[in-house]
Short mmCIF file of C-alpha atoms in Angstrom, two decimals:
data_model
loop_
_atom_site.label_atom_id
_atom_site.label_comp_id
_atom_site.label_asym_id
_atom_site.label_seq_id
_atom_site.Cartn_x
_atom_site.Cartn_y
_atom_site.Cartn_z
CA MET A 925 297.30 -0.28 21.22
CA ALA A 926 297.35 1.83 24.77
CA LYS A 927 300.09 4.24 25.03
CA ILE A 928 302.14 4.01 28.42
CA GLY A 929 304.68 7.12 28.22
CA PHE A 930 306.56 9.89 26.07
CA GLU A 931 310.03 10.72 25.53
CA TYR A 932 312.39 12.51 23.27
CA VAL A 933 310.50 16.12 23.06
CA ALA A 934 312.62 18.14 20.21
CA ALA A 935 311.55 21.58 18.13
CA ALA A 936 312.37 23.23 15.57
CA LYS A 937 312.63 26.65 13.61
CA LEU A 938 310.88 26.68 10.70
CA ASP A 939 311.74 28.13 7.70
CA ASP A 940 307.96 29.16 6.98
CA LYS A 941 308.65 31.01 4.36
CA THR A 942 310.15 27.88 1.89
CA SER A 943 308.75 25.65 3.67
CA THR A 944 304.68 24.77 1.62
CA SER A 945 304.93 20.80 2.87
CA LYS A 946 306.14 18.54 4.55
CA ALA A 947 308.11 17.14 1.88
CA ASP A 948 310.36 20.14 1.53
CA ALA A 949 309.09 21.87 5.51
CA LYS A 950 313.63 23.26 5.80
CA TYR A 951 313.95 23.98 10.49
CA SER A 952 316.94 24.34 11.82
CA GLU A 953 318.69 25.36 15.09
CA GLY A 954 317.56 21.86 16.09
CA ARG A 955 317.62 20.80 19.51
CA GLU A 956 316.72 18.57 22.51
CA ILE A 957 314.02 20.79 24.46
CA GLY A 958 314.36 19.14 28.40
CA PRO A 959 311.96 16.26 30.09
CA ALA A 960 308.33 16.96 30.06
CA ALA A 961 306.00 15.26 32.12
CA ALA A 962 303.31 15.97 28.98
CA PHE A 963 302.90 16.41 25.63
CA ASN A 964 299.39 16.28 23.92
CA GLY A 965 298.06 17.90 21.16
CA ALA A 966 294.65 19.13 20.50
CA PRO A 967 292.93 20.01 16.74
CA THR A 968 290.46 22.56 16.03
CA THR A 969 287.94 20.65 13.00
CA SER A 970 286.41 22.07 11.44
CA ASP A 971 281.62 21.28 12.72
CA VAL A 972 279.74 22.55 9.42
CA LYS A 973 277.13 20.26 7.10
CA ASP A 974 275.36 21.46 4.61
CA PHE A 975 271.26 20.34 4.65
CA GLY A 976 269.20 20.02 1.63
CA ASP A 977 265.68 17.67 2.07
CA ASP A 978 265.39 17.11 5.44
CA ARG A 979 268.68 15.32 5.56
CA THR A 980 272.52 16.27 5.89
CA LEU A 981 273.73 16.09 2.40
CA GLU A 982 277.54 17.69 3.40
CA THR A 983 279.48 18.00 6.36
CA ASP A 984 283.59 19.73 6.70
CA THR A 985 285.35 17.74 9.91
CA SER A 986 288.73 19.52 8.45
CA VAL A 987 291.43 20.76 10.33
CA THR A 988 291.76 24.28 11.42
CA GLY A 989 294.58 24.97 13.89
CA GLY A 990 294.75 23.81 17.51
CA THR A 991 297.05 23.59 20.56
CA LEU A 992 299.65 21.89 21.13
CA ASN A 993 300.92 21.38 25.43
CA MET A 994 304.11 21.00 27.11
CA GLU A 995 304.53 20.65 30.20
CA LEU A 996 308.43 20.63 30.85
CA ASN A 997 310.04 19.91 34.10
CA GLU A 998 312.33 22.91 33.54
CA PRO A 999 313.06 24.24 30.96
CA THR A 1000 316.46 25.65 30.47
CA MET A 1001 316.78 30.09 30.29
CA GLU A 1002 318.11 29.72 27.04
CA ASN A 1003 315.62 27.12 25.95
CA GLU A 1004 312.41 28.78 26.90
CA ALA A 1005 314.24 32.66 24.83
CA TRP A 1006 315.11 30.64 22.02
CA ILE A 1007 311.36 28.71 22.36
CA LEU A 1008 309.57 32.33 22.64
CA GLY A 1009 311.59 34.67 21.09
CA HIS A 1010 313.10 35.99 23.75
CA LYS A 1011 316.90 37.37 23.92
CA PHE A 1012 319.35 35.01 26.23
CA GLU A 1013 321.92 36.92 27.47
CA THR A 1014 325.72 33.74 27.29
CA GLU A 1015 327.74 35.15 29.92
CA THR A 1016 325.35 36.09 31.76
CA LYS A 1017 322.78 33.45 32.19
CA GLY A 1018 320.10 35.72 31.81
CA MET A 1019 316.96 36.36 29.87
CA ILE A 1020 315.16 39.99 28.94
CA ARG A 1021 312.01 39.49 27.64
CA ASN A 1022 310.77 42.98 25.70
CA VAL A 1023 306.40 42.97 24.61
CA ASN A 1024 307.31 43.61 20.84
CA ASP A 1025 309.11 39.59 20.73
CA ILE A 1026 307.61 37.46 18.35
CA ALA A 1027 307.48 33.10 19.05
CA PRO A 1028 309.30 31.68 16.18
CA TYR A 1029 307.56 28.70 14.38
CA LEU A 1030 309.21 25.14 15.54
CA GLY A 1031 308.55 22.08 14.53
CA VAL A 1032 308.15 20.88 17.60
CA GLY A 1033 307.76 16.10 18.37
CA CYS A 1034 308.11 13.52 21.02
CA VAL A 1035 308.43 9.64 20.76
CA GLY A 1036 305.53 8.52 21.92
CA LYS A 1037 305.30 4.51 23.46
CA SER A 1038 302.40 2.03 23.30
CA LYS A 1039 301.51 -1.49 23.65
CA ARG A 1040 300.20 -3.74 21.01
CA ASP A 1041 300.85 -7.78 21.42
CA GLY A 1042 303.24 -7.31 23.89
CA ALA A 1043 305.28 -5.74 22.06
CA ILE A 1044 306.72 -2.22 22.58
CA ILE A 1045 305.97 -0.25 19.46
CA TYR A 1046 307.42 4.04 19.48
CA LYS A 1047 305.82 6.55 17.02
CA SER A 1048 306.96 9.92 16.43
CA LYS A 1049 304.94 12.75 16.92
CA ILE A 1050 306.10 15.56 14.91
CA TYR A 1051 303.96 18.98 14.86
CA LEU A 1052 305.08 20.41 11.74
CA LYS A 1053 304.37 24.61 12.52
CA THR A 1054 303.63 25.39 15.63
CA GLN A 1055 304.25 28.62 17.67
CA PHE A 1056 304.03 28.99 21.17
CA ARG A 1057 303.22 31.65 24.20
CA VAL A 1058 304.71 33.23 27.23
CA PRO A 1059 303.99 29.90 30.06
CA ASN A 1060 302.19 31.86 33.86
CA ASP A 1061 304.79 32.32 35.81
CA GLU A 1062 303.70 30.58 38.76
CA ASN A 1063 304.91 29.87 41.72
CA THR A 1064 304.20 28.17 45.73
CA THR A 1065 305.23 27.35 48.69
CA LYS A 1066 307.42 25.00 50.38
CA GLN A 1067 304.22 23.18 52.97
CA ASP A 1068 304.78 19.90 55.01
CA GLN A 1069 305.96 18.23 52.38
CA VAL A 1070 307.85 19.29 48.76
CA THR A 1071 305.46 19.82 45.55
CA PHE A 1072 307.12 19.70 42.39
CA ASN A 1073 305.91 21.62 39.66
CA HIS A 1074 306.09 22.23 36.06
CA THR A 1075 306.38 24.76 33.15
CA ALA A 1076 302.79 24.63 30.79
CA MET A 1077 304.22 25.88 27.81
CA GLU A 1078 300.88 26.68 25.32
CA GLY A 1079 301.21 27.27 21.45
CA ASN A 1080 299.15 26.62 18.57
CA ILE A 1081 298.71 24.09 15.80
CA PHE A 1082 298.99 25.88 12.16
CA GLN A 1083 298.93 23.82 8.51
CA LEU A 1084 301.27 24.10 5.72
CA LYS A 1085 301.01 26.58 3.46
CA ASN A 1086 299.60 22.12 1.61
CA GLY A 1087 297.63 21.31 4.42
CA ASP A 1088 300.46 18.85 6.52
CA TRP A 1089 299.99 19.87 10.10
CA LYS A 1090 301.75 16.49 11.83
CA ASP A 1091 304.20 13.87 10.93
CA GLU A 1092 303.23 10.46 12.55
CA LYS A 1093 305.40 7.03 12.09
CA GLU A 1094 306.30 4.41 14.13
CA PHE A 1095 309.04 2.32 14.88
CA ALA A 1096 310.32 -0.87 16.34
CA THR A 1097 312.82 1.07 18.76
CA LEU A 1098 313.52 4.14 20.74
CA ASP A 1099 316.67 4.72 18.90
CA GLU A 1100 314.07 5.17 15.27
CA ALA A 1101 312.08 6.38 16.65
CA LYS A 1102 314.39 9.56 18.04
CA GLY A 1103 316.22 9.56 14.21
CA TYR A 1104 313.22 9.64 12.47
CA ILE A 1105 312.49 13.25 14.63
CA ASN A 1106 316.43 13.94 14.15
CA THR A 1107 316.37 13.63 9.92
CA THR A 1108 313.17 15.72 9.93
CA LEU A 1109 314.15 18.76 12.29
CA ASN A 1110 317.68 18.63 11.21
CA ILE A 1111 318.55 17.62 14.65
CA THR A 1112 322.68 16.36 15.34
CA GLN A 1113 323.81 14.08 17.55
CA GLU A 1114 325.15 16.30 19.56
CA GLU A 1115 322.32 19.03 19.35
CA SER A 1116 319.84 15.80 20.49
CA GLY A 1117 322.20 15.31 23.29
CA GLY A 1118 323.65 11.99 21.79
CA GLU A 1119 327.63 10.34 21.54
#
């Protein structure tokens, strides 16, 4: 199976106090985040070995966390404030960043596209608990030609209380894969940009 792209990055706020597993995770305020050029999850794993009699007897390679990197084409100020826990002022279209702001825990998903035996497979990928950090404010001048720059958002991947950290499911159509993300993250048709 060859990966050929992805689309539809969406997120929702996680109720961390009551969500102990994927089965009972409660999400709210779900929304589509916008177009993205990259969506990469990098889990960190334990690498522990127990030796005895000059050989390895036991190993542990369990997931302990990780990072989720999203390269967003240009997040709206409202979405960036929502992701990072900043205050967005609707009337002035402004964002106030305060050192005491705390980014919420989010469930974040996208639909990956792969080709298998000549058919396109759509895979819903949902990181069940993440928390993002303020990105760098990088700007470059226009030179001989325009260069398109993106906003790189990086967050931590966490486990729910029972150890669940990622949910994946394959579908035959894009609509089914998006629908699974919408159902899991409690996103309505209006919030996802649907008709």
